[in-house]
mmCIF file of N, CA and C in Angstrom:
data_model
loop_
_atom_site.group_PDB
_atom_site.id
_atom_site.type_symbol
_atom_site.label_atom_id
_atom_site.label_comp_id
_atom_site.label_asym_id
_atom_site.label_seq_id
_atom_site.Cartn_x
_atom_site.Cartn_y
_atom_site.Cartn_z
ATOM 1 N N MET A 964 0.886 -1.070 -0.024
ATOM 2 C CA MET A 964 -0.075 0.090 0.014
ATOM 3 C C MET A 964 0.831 1.173 0.047
ATOM 4 N N SER A 965 0.821 2.320 -1.089
ATOM 5 C CA SER A 965 1.642 3.160 -1.042
ATOM 6 C C SER A 965 0.951 4.517 -0.719
ATOM 7 N N SER A 966 1.750 5.347 -0.054
ATOM 8 C CA SER A 966 1.098 6.688 0.587
ATOM 9 C C SER A 966 0.366 7.409 -0.634
ATOM 10 N N ILE A 967 1.151 7.078 -1.827
ATOM 11 C CA ILE A 967 -0.083 7.628 -2.787
ATOM 12 C C ILE A 967 -1.122 7.524 -3.268
ATOM 13 N N GLN A 968 -1.312 6.332 -3.017
ATOM 14 C CA GLN A 968 -3.109 5.354 -2.922
ATOM 15 C C GLN A 968 -3.698 6.094 -1.614
ATOM 16 N N LYS A 969 -2.928 6.403 -0.542
ATOM 17 C CA LYS A 969 -3.797 6.801 0.794
ATOM 18 C C LYS A 969 -3.919 8.571 0.523
ATOM 19 N N ASN A 970 -3.194 9.147 -0.197
ATOM 20 C CA ASN A 970 -3.133 10.567 -0.431
ATOM 21 C C ASN A 970 -4.365 10.631 -1.563
ATOM 22 N N ASN A 971 -4.397 9.743 -2.799
ATOM 23 C CA ASN A 971 -5.652 9.714 -3.594
ATOM 24 C C ASN A 971 -7.036 9.769 -2.915
ATOM 25 N N LEU A 972 -7.102 8.762 -2.051
ATOM 26 C CA LEU A 972 -8.141 8.327 -1.145
ATOM 27 C C LEU A 972 -8.591 9.615 -0.527
ATOM 28 N N GLU A 973 -7.825 9.973 0.331
ATOM 29 C CA GLU A 973 -8.009 11.358 0.707
ATOM 30 C C GLU A 973 -8.521 12.491 0.120
ATOM 31 N N ALA A 974 -8.086 12.487 -0.997
ATOM 32 C CA ALA A 974 -8.175 13.647 -2.033
ATOM 33 C C ALA A 974 -9.600 13.287 -2.491
ATOM 34 N N GLU A 975 -9.879 12.402 -2.912
ATOM 35 C CA GLU A 975 -11.052 11.822 -3.320
ATOM 36 C C GLU A 975 -12.125 11.896 -2.315
ATOM 37 N N LEU A 976 -12.022 11.403 -1.190
ATOM 38 C CA LEU A 976 -12.785 12.047 -0.068
ATOM 39 C C LEU A 976 -13.148 13.249 0.412
ATOM 40 N N THR A 977 -12.196 14.298 -0.013
ATOM 41 C CA THR A 977 -12.411 15.717 0.216
ATOM 42 C C THR A 977 -13.510 15.905 -0.685
ATOM 43 N N ARG A 978 -13.086 15.730 -2.010
ATOM 44 C CA ARG A 978 -13.938 16.072 -3.364
ATOM 45 C C ARG A 978 -15.239 15.800 -3.319
ATOM 46 N N VAL A 979 -15.682 14.366 -2.807
ATOM 47 C CA VAL A 979 -16.974 13.750 -2.626
ATOM 48 C C VAL A 979 -17.644 14.587 -1.522
ATOM 49 N N LYS A 980 -17.210 14.800 -0.727
ATOM 50 C CA LYS A 980 -17.836 15.585 0.529
ATOM 51 C C LYS A 980 -18.036 16.780 0.076
ATOM 52 N N GLU A 981 -17.338 17.483 -0.538
ATOM 53 C CA GLU A 981 -17.603 18.886 -1.090
ATOM 54 C C GLU A 981 -19.133 18.950 -1.963
ATOM 55 N N GLU A 982 -18.815 17.721 -2.992
ATOM 56 C CA GLU A 982 -20.283 17.860 -3.873
ATOM 57 C C GLU A 982 -21.306 17.317 -2.937
ATOM 58 N N LEU A 983 -21.094 16.378 -2.253
ATOM 59 C CA LEU A 983 -22.411 16.118 -1.487
ATOM 60 C C LEU A 983 -22.763 17.233 -0.423
ATOM 61 N N SER A 984 -22.006 18.233 0.153
ATOM 62 C CA SER A 984 -22.335 19.221 0.991
ATOM 63 C C SER A 984 -23.083 20.285 0.029
ATOM 64 N N SER A 985 -22.848 20.310 -1.129
ATOM 65 C CA SER A 985 -23.339 21.292 -1.976
ATOM 66 C C SER A 985 -24.814 21.035 -2.492
ATOM 67 N N ILE A 986 -25.247 19.403 -2.504
ATOM 68 C CA ILE A 986 -26.919 18.963 -2.756
ATOM 69 C C ILE A 986 -27.368 18.464 -1.799
ATOM 70 N N ALA A 987 -26.898 18.334 -0.587
ATOM 71 C CA ALA A 987 -27.461 17.162 0.441
ATOM 72 C C ALA A 987 -26.594 17.941 1.849
ATOM 73 N N GLN A 988 -27.595 17.169 3.131
ATOM 74 C CA GLN A 988 -27.178 17.931 4.172
ATOM 75 C C GLN A 988 -26.852 16.462 4.991
ATOM 76 N N TYR A 989 -25.530 16.561 5.705
ATOM 77 C CA TYR A 989 -25.538 15.227 6.623
ATOM 78 C C TYR A 989 -26.069 15.260 7.854
ATOM 79 N N ASP A 990 -26.361 14.162 8.108
ATOM 80 C CA ASP A 990 -27.100 13.794 9.774
ATOM 81 C C ASP A 990 -26.165 13.096 10.366
ATOM 82 N N GLU A 991 -25.587 13.436 11.490
ATOM 83 C CA GLU A 991 -24.305 13.212 12.127
ATOM 84 C C GLU A 991 -24.945 11.742 13.121
ATOM 85 N N ALA A 992 -26.646 11.931 13.343
ATOM 86 C CA ALA A 992 -26.875 10.805 14.120
ATOM 87 C C ALA A 992 -26.828 9.857 13.461
ATOM 88 N N THR A 993 -27.338 9.876 12.058
ATOM 89 C CA THR A 993 -27.750 8.467 11.344
ATOM 90 C C THR A 993 -26.411 8.250 10.429
ATOM 91 N N GLY A 994 -25.785 9.155 9.907
ATOM 92 C CA GLY A 994 -24.374 9.184 8.921
ATOM 93 C C GLY A 994 -24.976 9.027 7.790
ATOM 94 N N ASP A 995 -26.484 9.556 7.740
ATOM 95 C CA ASP A 995 -26.905 9.529 6.376
ATOM 96 C C ASP A 995 -26.486 11.045 5.531
ATOM 97 N N TRP A 996 -26.838 11.065 4.550
ATOM 98 C CA TRP A 996 -26.904 12.354 3.713
ATOM 99 C C TRP A 996 -28.369 12.319 3.286
ATOM 100 N N THR A 997 -28.875 13.603 3.061
ATOM 101 C CA THR A 997 -30.178 13.671 2.441
ATOM 102 C C THR A 997 -30.097 15.036 1.559
ATOM 103 N N ALA A 998 -30.761 14.522 0.049
ATOM 104 C CA ALA A 998 -30.739 15.802 -0.489
ATOM 105 C C ALA A 998 -31.722 16.986 -0.261
ATOM 106 N N ILE A 999 -31.245 18.165 -0.336
ATOM 107 C CA ILE A 999 -31.924 19.061 -0.095
ATOM 108 C C ILE A 999 -32.447 20.061 -1.642
ATOM 109 N N PRO A 1000 -33.523 20.465 -1.400
ATOM 110 C CA PRO A 1000 -33.842 20.798 -2.685
ATOM 111 C C PRO A 1000 -33.397 22.139 -3.338
ATOM 112 N N ASP A 1001 -33.381 22.044 -4.376
ATOM 113 C CA ASP A 1001 -32.603 23.636 -5.212
ATOM 114 C C ASP A 1001 -33.503 24.659 -4.889
ATOM 115 N N ALA A 1002 -32.920 25.580 -4.323
ATOM 116 C CA ALA A 1002 -33.473 26.977 -4.173
ATOM 117 C C ALA A 1002 -34.636 27.885 -4.962
ATOM 118 N N VAL A 1003 -33.891 27.647 -6.358
ATOM 119 C CA VAL A 1003 -34.029 28.157 -7.285
ATOM 120 C C VAL A 1003 -35.400 27.581 -7.922
ATOM 121 N N GLY A 1004 -36.391 28.689 -7.710
ATOM 122 C CA GLY A 1004 -37.756 28.134 -8.129
ATOM 123 C C GLY A 1004 -38.667 27.840 -7.140
ATOM 124 N N LEU A 1005 -38.357 27.691 -5.889
ATOM 125 C CA LEU A 1005 -39.504 27.369 -4.977
ATOM 126 C C LEU A 1005 -40.337 28.070 -4.867
ATOM 127 N N ALA A 1006 -40.588 29.493 -5.093
ATOM 128 C CA ALA A 1006 -41.839 30.171 -4.962
ATOM 129 C C ALA A 1006 -42.779 30.301 -6.065
ATOM 130 N N GLU A 1007 -42.084 29.668 -7.310
ATOM 131 C CA GLU A 1007 -43.065 29.249 -8.163
ATOM 132 C C GLU A 1007 -43.920 27.853 -8.266
ATOM 133 N N ALA A 1008 -45.426 28.435 -8.312
ATOM 134 C CA ALA A 1008 -46.373 27.337 -8.045
ATOM 135 C C ALA A 1008 -46.928 26.849 -9.524
ATOM 136 N N ASP A 1009 -46.606 27.032 -10.497
ATOM 137 C CA ASP A 1009 -47.418 26.442 -11.700
ATOM 138 C C ASP A 1009 -47.042 25.174 -11.698
ATOM 139 N N GLU A 1010 -47.866 24.199 -12.721
ATOM 140 C CA GLU A 1010 -47.611 22.956 -12.705
ATOM 141 C C GLU A 1010 -46.458 22.501 -13.221
ATOM 142 N N ASN A 1011 -45.931 23.471 -14.343
ATOM 143 C CA ASN A 1011 -44.889 23.008 -15.049
ATOM 144 C C ASN A 1011 -43.188 23.123 -14.376
ATOM 145 N N SER A 1012 -43.542 24.260 -13.351
ATOM 146 C CA SER A 1012 -42.562 23.999 -12.435
ATOM 147 C C SER A 1012 -42.219 23.418 -11.259
ATOM 148 N N GLU A 1013 -43.616 22.835 -11.024
ATOM 149 C CA GLU A 1013 -43.792 21.789 -10.060
ATOM 150 C C GLU A 1013 -43.379 20.396 -10.618
ATOM 151 N N ALA A 1014 -43.395 19.937 -11.806
ATOM 152 C CA ALA A 1014 -42.760 18.938 -12.378
ATOM 153 C C ALA A 1014 -41.411 19.036 -12.551
ATOM 154 N N ASP A 1015 -41.088 20.365 -13.002
ATOM 155 C CA ASP A 1015 -39.492 20.674 -13.150
ATOM 156 C C ASP A 1015 -38.772 20.461 -11.671
ATOM 157 N N GLY A 1016 -39.482 20.839 -10.880
ATOM 158 C CA GLY A 1016 -38.872 20.831 -9.450
ATOM 159 C C GLY A 1016 -38.728 19.203 -8.875
ATOM 160 N N LEU A 1017 -39.763 18.570 -9.394
ATOM 161 C CA LEU A 1017 -39.927 17.164 -8.785
ATOM 162 C C LEU A 1017 -38.882 16.322 -9.583
ATOM 163 N N GLU A 1018 -38.640 16.513 -10.832
ATOM 164 C CA GLU A 1018 -37.614 15.902 -11.680
ATOM 165 C C GLU A 1018 -36.193 16.321 -11.055
ATOM 166 N N GLU A 1019 -36.211 17.638 -10.869
ATOM 167 C CA GLU A 1019 -34.599 18.010 -10.230
ATOM 168 C C GLU A 1019 -34.642 17.338 -8.948
ATOM 169 N N TRP A 1020 -35.437 17.142 -7.795
ATOM 170 C CA TRP A 1020 -35.339 16.452 -6.909
ATOM 171 C C TRP A 1020 -35.101 15.165 -6.855
ATOM 172 N N ASN A 1021 -35.707 14.191 -8.091
ATOM 173 C CA ASN A 1021 -35.466 12.791 -8.028
ATOM 174 C C ASN A 1021 -34.140 12.829 -8.716
ATOM 175 N N GLU A 1022 -33.341 13.835 -9.591
ATOM 176 C CA GLU A 1022 -32.123 13.619 -9.902
ATOM 177 C C GLU A 1022 -31.244 13.852 -8.712
ATOM 178 N N ARG A 1023 -31.442 14.606 -8.031
ATOM 179 C CA ARG A 1023 -30.495 15.123 -6.832
ATOM 180 C C ARG A 1023 -30.535 14.013 -5.904
ATOM 181 N N THR A 1024 -31.688 13.414 -5.777
ATOM 182 C CA THR A 1024 -31.740 12.071 -4.547
ATOM 183 C C THR A 1024 -30.552 10.966 -5.527
ATOM 184 N N ALA A 1025 -30.989 10.782 -6.349
ATOM 185 C CA ALA A 1025 -30.158 9.897 -7.205
ATOM 186 C C ALA A 1025 -28.714 9.979 -6.849
ATOM 187 N N THR A 1026 -28.335 11.334 -7.421
ATOM 188 C CA THR A 1026 -26.800 11.917 -7.207
ATOM 189 C C THR A 1026 -26.486 11.675 -5.851
ATOM 190 N N VAL A 1027 -27.284 11.889 -4.888
ATOM 191 C CA VAL A 1027 -26.684 11.854 -3.508
ATOM 192 C C VAL A 1027 -26.630 10.119 -3.365
ATOM 193 N N THR A 1028 -27.403 9.351 -3.485
ATOM 194 C CA THR A 1028 -27.654 8.268 -3.386
ATOM 195 C C THR A 1028 -25.883 7.640 -3.757
ATOM 196 N N GLN A 1029 -25.909 7.813 -5.156
ATOM 197 C CA GLN A 1029 -24.501 7.388 -5.752
ATOM 198 C C GLN A 1029 -23.189 8.166 -5.216
ATOM 199 N N LEU A 1030 -23.305 9.157 -4.567
ATOM 200 C CA LEU A 1030 -21.779 9.954 -3.978
ATOM 201 C C LEU A 1030 -21.877 9.379 -2.374
ATOM 202 N N GLU A 1031 -22.856 8.992 -1.808
ATOM 203 C CA GLU A 1031 -22.668 8.282 -0.689
ATOM 204 C C GLU A 1031 -22.273 7.031 -0.816
ATOM 205 N N MET A 1032 -22.565 5.963 -1.470
ATOM 206 C CA MET A 1032 -21.905 4.844 -2.025
ATOM 207 C C MET A 1032 -20.529 5.052 -1.996
ATOM 208 N N ILE A 1033 -20.088 5.799 -2.916
ATOM 209 C CA ILE A 1033 -18.893 6.011 -3.017
ATOM 210 C C ILE A 1033 -17.716 6.837 -1.515
ATOM 211 N N HIS A 1034 -18.706 7.612 -1.089
ATOM 212 C CA HIS A 1034 -18.102 8.259 0.033
ATOM 213 C C HIS A 1034 -18.116 7.099 1.104
ATOM 214 N N GLN A 1035 -18.607 5.997 1.167
ATOM 215 C CA GLN A 1035 -18.769 4.994 2.097
ATOM 216 C C GLN A 1035 -17.656 4.447 1.642
ATOM 217 N N ASN A 1036 -17.529 4.045 0.493
ATOM 218 C CA ASN A 1036 -16.319 2.997 0.097
ATOM 219 C C ASN A 1036 -14.854 3.541 0.318
ATOM 220 N N ILE A 1037 -14.923 4.858 0.389
ATOM 221 C CA ILE A 1037 -13.740 5.674 0.663
ATOM 222 C C ILE A 1037 -13.300 5.695 1.798
ATOM 223 N N VAL A 1038 -14.250 5.756 2.868
ATOM 224 C CA VAL A 1038 -14.056 6.115 4.143
ATOM 225 C C VAL A 1038 -13.505 4.129 4.630
ATOM 226 N N ARG A 1039 -14.320 3.350 4.255
ATOM 227 C CA ARG A 1039 -14.079 1.827 4.291
ATOM 228 C C ARG A 1039 -12.557 1.671 4.048
ATOM 229 N N ALA A 1040 -11.985 2.296 2.951
ATOM 230 C CA ALA A 1040 -11.061 1.850 2.332
ATOM 231 C C ALA A 1040 -9.813 2.634 3.292
ATOM 232 N N LEU A 1041 -9.872 4.045 3.870
ATOM 233 C CA LEU A 1041 -8.993 4.264 4.568
ATOM 234 C C LEU A 1041 -9.071 3.910 6.033
ATOM 235 N N GLN A 1042 -10.120 3.315 6.430
ATOM 236 C CA GLN A 1042 -10.208 2.315 7.834
ATOM 237 C C GLN A 1042 -9.137 1.357 7.519
ATOM 238 N N LYS A 1043 -9.071 0.406 6.259
ATOM 239 C CA LYS A 1043 -8.704 -0.609 6.144
ATOM 240 C C LYS A 1043 -7.084 -0.321 6.125
ATOM 241 N N ILE A 1044 -6.900 0.871 5.648
ATOM 242 C CA ILE A 1044 -5.374 1.164 5.362
ATOM 243 C C ILE A 1044 -4.765 1.417 6.862
ATOM 244 N N GLU A 1045 -5.887 2.141 7.610
ATOM 245 C CA GLU A 1045 -5.438 2.243 9.089
ATOM 246 C C GLU A 1045 -5.207 0.852 9.878
ATOM 247 N N ALA A 1046 -6.390 -0.016 9.596
ATOM 248 C CA ALA A 1046 -5.982 -1.263 10.265
ATOM 249 C C ALA A 1046 -5.331 -2.295 9.566
ATOM 250 N N GLY A 1047 -4.513 -2.032 8.590
ATOM 251 C CA GLY A 1047 -3.813 -2.827 8.193
ATOM 252 C C GLY A 1047 -4.116 -3.933 7.409
ATOM 253 N N THR A 1048 -5.418 -3.622 6.943
ATOM 254 C CA THR A 1048 -6.056 -4.873 6.014
ATOM 255 C C THR A 1048 -6.153 -4.379 4.683
ATOM 256 N N TYR A 1049 -5.981 -3.145 3.927
ATOM 257 C CA TYR A 1049 -6.008 -2.517 3.167
ATOM 258 C C TYR A 1049 -5.395 -3.434 1.857
ATOM 259 N N GLY A 1050 -6.457 -3.994 0.796
ATOM 260 C CA GLY A 1050 -5.699 -4.609 -0.344
ATOM 261 C C GLY A 1050 -6.060 -6.203 -0.036
ATOM 262 N N THR A 1051 -6.656 -6.283 0.860
ATOM 263 C CA THR A 1051 -6.975 -8.184 1.325
ATOM 264 C C THR A 1051 -8.582 -8.376 0.815
ATOM 265 N N CYS A 1052 -8.745 -9.387 0.313
ATOM 266 C CA CYS A 1052 -10.121 -9.607 -0.352
ATOM 267 C C CYS A 1052 -11.065 -9.994 0.759
ATOM 268 N N GLU A 1053 -11.927 -9.421 0.773
ATOM 269 C CA GLU A 1053 -13.095 -9.907 2.042
ATOM 270 C C GLU A 1053 -13.483 -11.141 1.973
ATOM 271 N N ILE A 1054 -13.619 -11.950 0.574
ATOM 272 C CA ILE A 1054 -14.027 -12.983 0.610
ATOM 273 C C ILE A 1054 -13.260 -14.201 0.801
ATOM 274 N N CYS A 1055 -11.905 -14.119 0.146
ATOM 275 C CA CYS A 1055 -11.108 -15.284 0.169
ATOM 276 C C CYS A 1055 -9.671 -14.968 0.948
ATOM 277 N N GLY A 1056 -9.562 -13.618 1.310
ATOM 278 C CA GLY A 1056 -8.612 -13.480 2.257
ATOM 279 C C GLY A 1056 -7.154 -13.229 1.255
ATOM 280 N N THR A 1057 -7.116 -13.439 0.061
ATOM 281 C CA THR A 1057 -5.835 -13.149 -0.590
ATOM 282 C C THR A 1057 -5.773 -11.663 -0.869
ATOM 283 N N VAL A 1058 -4.537 -11.412 -1.286
ATOM 284 C CA VAL A 1058 -3.933 -10.099 -1.583
ATOM 285 C C VAL A 1058 -4.785 -9.562 -2.910
ATOM 286 N N ILE A 1059 -5.422 -8.521 -3.204
ATOM 287 C CA ILE A 1059 -6.420 -7.934 -4.193
ATOM 288 C C ILE A 1059 -5.073 -7.709 -5.308
ATOM 289 N N GLU A 1060 -5.227 -7.807 -6.397
ATOM 290 C CA GLU A 1060 -4.135 -7.499 -7.600
ATOM 291 C C GLU A 1060 -3.793 -6.133 -7.473
ATOM 292 N N GLU A 1061 -2.668 -5.608 -7.523
ATOM 293 C CA GLU A 1061 -2.606 -4.130 -7.809
ATOM 294 C C GLU A 1061 -2.837 -3.733 -8.888
ATOM 295 N N ASP A 1062 -3.172 -4.040 -9.824
ATOM 296 C CA ASP A 1062 -3.684 -3.275 -11.137
ATOM 297 C C ASP A 1062 -5.221 -3.156 -11.010
ATOM 298 N N ARG A 1063 -5.704 -4.114 -10.150
ATOM 299 C CA ARG A 1063 -7.272 -3.798 -9.803
ATOM 300 C C ARG A 1063 -7.504 -2.814 -8.614
ATOM 301 N N LEU A 1064 -6.441 -2.805 -7.875
ATOM 302 C CA LEU A 1064 -6.618 -1.562 -6.716
ATOM 303 C C LEU A 1064 -6.203 -0.091 -7.328
ATOM 304 N N GLU A 1065 -5.545 -0.158 -8.268
ATOM 305 C CA GLU A 1065 -4.999 0.918 -9.341
ATOM 306 C C GLU A 1065 -6.222 1.685 -9.882
ATOM 307 N N VAL A 1066 -7.208 0.680 -10.498
ATOM 308 C CA VAL A 1066 -8.279 1.008 -11.270
ATOM 309 C C VAL A 1066 -9.553 1.606 -10.330
ATOM 310 N N LEU A 1067 -9.188 0.514 -9.125
ATOM 311 C CA LEU A 1067 -10.579 0.674 -8.238
ATOM 312 C C LEU A 1067 -9.735 0.892 -6.757
ATOM 313 N N PRO A 1068 -9.300 1.997 -6.315
ATOM 314 C CA PRO A 1068 -8.770 2.016 -4.819
ATOM 315 C C PRO A 1068 -9.572 1.477 -3.968
ATOM 316 N N THR A 1069 -10.911 1.663 -4.105
ATOM 317 C CA THR A 1069 -11.799 0.906 -2.796
ATOM 318 C C THR A 1069 -12.412 -0.549 -3.141
ATOM 319 N N ALA A 1070 -11.639 -1.180 -4.279
ATOM 320 C CA ALA A 1070 -11.969 -2.440 -4.227
ATOM 321 C C ALA A 1070 -11.803 -3.435 -3.072
ATOM 322 N N ARG A 1071 -12.899 -4.306 -3.088
ATOM 323 C CA ARG A 1071 -12.824 -4.965 -1.573
ATOM 324 C C ARG A 1071 -12.729 -6.624 -1.856
ATOM 325 N N THR A 1072 -12.619 -6.884 -3.080
ATOM 326 C CA THR A 1072 -12.321 -8.373 -3.568
ATOM 327 C C THR A 1072 -11.035 -8.235 -4.697
ATOM 328 N N CYS A 1073 -10.636 -9.456 -4.610
ATOM 329 C CA CYS A 1073 -9.543 -9.772 -5.617
ATOM 330 C C CYS A 1073 -10.504 -9.907 -6.945
ATOM 331 N N LYS A 1074 -9.815 -10.228 -8.115
ATOM 332 C CA LYS A 1074 -10.616 -10.335 -9.246
ATOM 333 C C LYS A 1074 -11.403 -11.786 -9.226
ATOM 334 N N GLU A 1075 -10.881 -12.662 -8.941
ATOM 335 C CA GLU A 1075 -11.967 -13.754 -8.851
ATOM 336 C C GLU A 1075 -13.077 -13.798 -8.379
ATOM 337 N N HIS A 1076 -13.220 -12.632 -7.342
ATOM 338 C CA HIS A 1076 -14.301 -12.381 -6.620
ATOM 339 C C HIS A 1076 -15.345 -11.255 -6.844
ATOM 340 N N ARG A 1077 -14.570 -10.559 -7.730
ATOM 341 C CA ARG A 1077 -15.030 -8.965 -8.061
ATOM 342 C C ARG A 1077 -16.586 -9.203 -8.229
ATOM 343 N N ASP A 1078 -17.382 -10.264 -8.550
ATOM 344 C CA ASP A 1078 -18.516 -10.230 -9.384
ATOM 345 C C ASP A 1078 -19.427 -10.477 -8.083
ATOM 346 N N GLU A 1079 -18.557 -10.817 -6.922
ATOM 347 C CA GLU A 1079 -19.588 -11.058 -5.408
ATOM 348 C C GLU A 1079 -19.540 -10.007 -4.749
ATOM 349 N N GLU A 1080 -18.553 -9.001 -5.084
ATOM 350 C CA GLU A 1080 -18.613 -7.858 -4.360
ATOM 351 C C GLU A 1080 -19.674 -6.978 -4.031
ATOM 352 N N ARG A 1081 -20.607 -6.979 -4.773
ATOM 353 C CA ARG A 1081 -22.023 -6.022 -4.651
ATOM 354 C C ARG A 1081 -22.769 -6.895 -3.634
ATOM 355 N N THR A 1082 -22.798 -7.934 -3.405
ATOM 356 C CA THR A 1082 -23.061 -8.774 -2.350
ATOM 357 C C THR A 1082 -22.531 -8.662 -0.893
ATOM 358 N N LEU A 1083 -21.750 -7.921 -0.607
ATOM 359 C CA LEU A 1083 -21.188 -7.776 0.784
ATOM 360 C C LEU A 1083 -21.784 -6.554 1.297
ATOM 361 N N SER A 1084 -22.164 -6.844 2.672
ATOM 362 C CA SER A 1084 -22.714 -5.515 3.156
ATOM 363 C C SER A 1084 -21.913 -4.443 3.396
ATOM 364 N N PHE A 1085 -22.734 -3.516 3.760
ATOM 365 C CA PHE A 1085 -21.581 -2.298 4.036
ATOM 366 C C PHE A 1085 -21.203 -1.900 5.584
#
């Protein structure tokens, strides 16, 4: 595990937090991010504006969900670095291939088990 990977993960975590903070609010009690509505156009009440607002809200919520997952994966990877378990497959315990970690630094499994990674709990 190189310090470059750790620095890259920390930089990515900062970027993701900034992006999340621009469209969501963090709840320290639950650890969850909740999308906040776009302030532009909130006072308008015609049907088109309401439909546009709902569409924007749905897009924002989907973006928050994706960013929250990325955030959780980065935090998990950084915790593994601190614990000395970074780069170890969570399924078989073998070392995760370096080229896999270069492409996906938050990988939790080796190449053999990559299809099973989505079944792992958060």
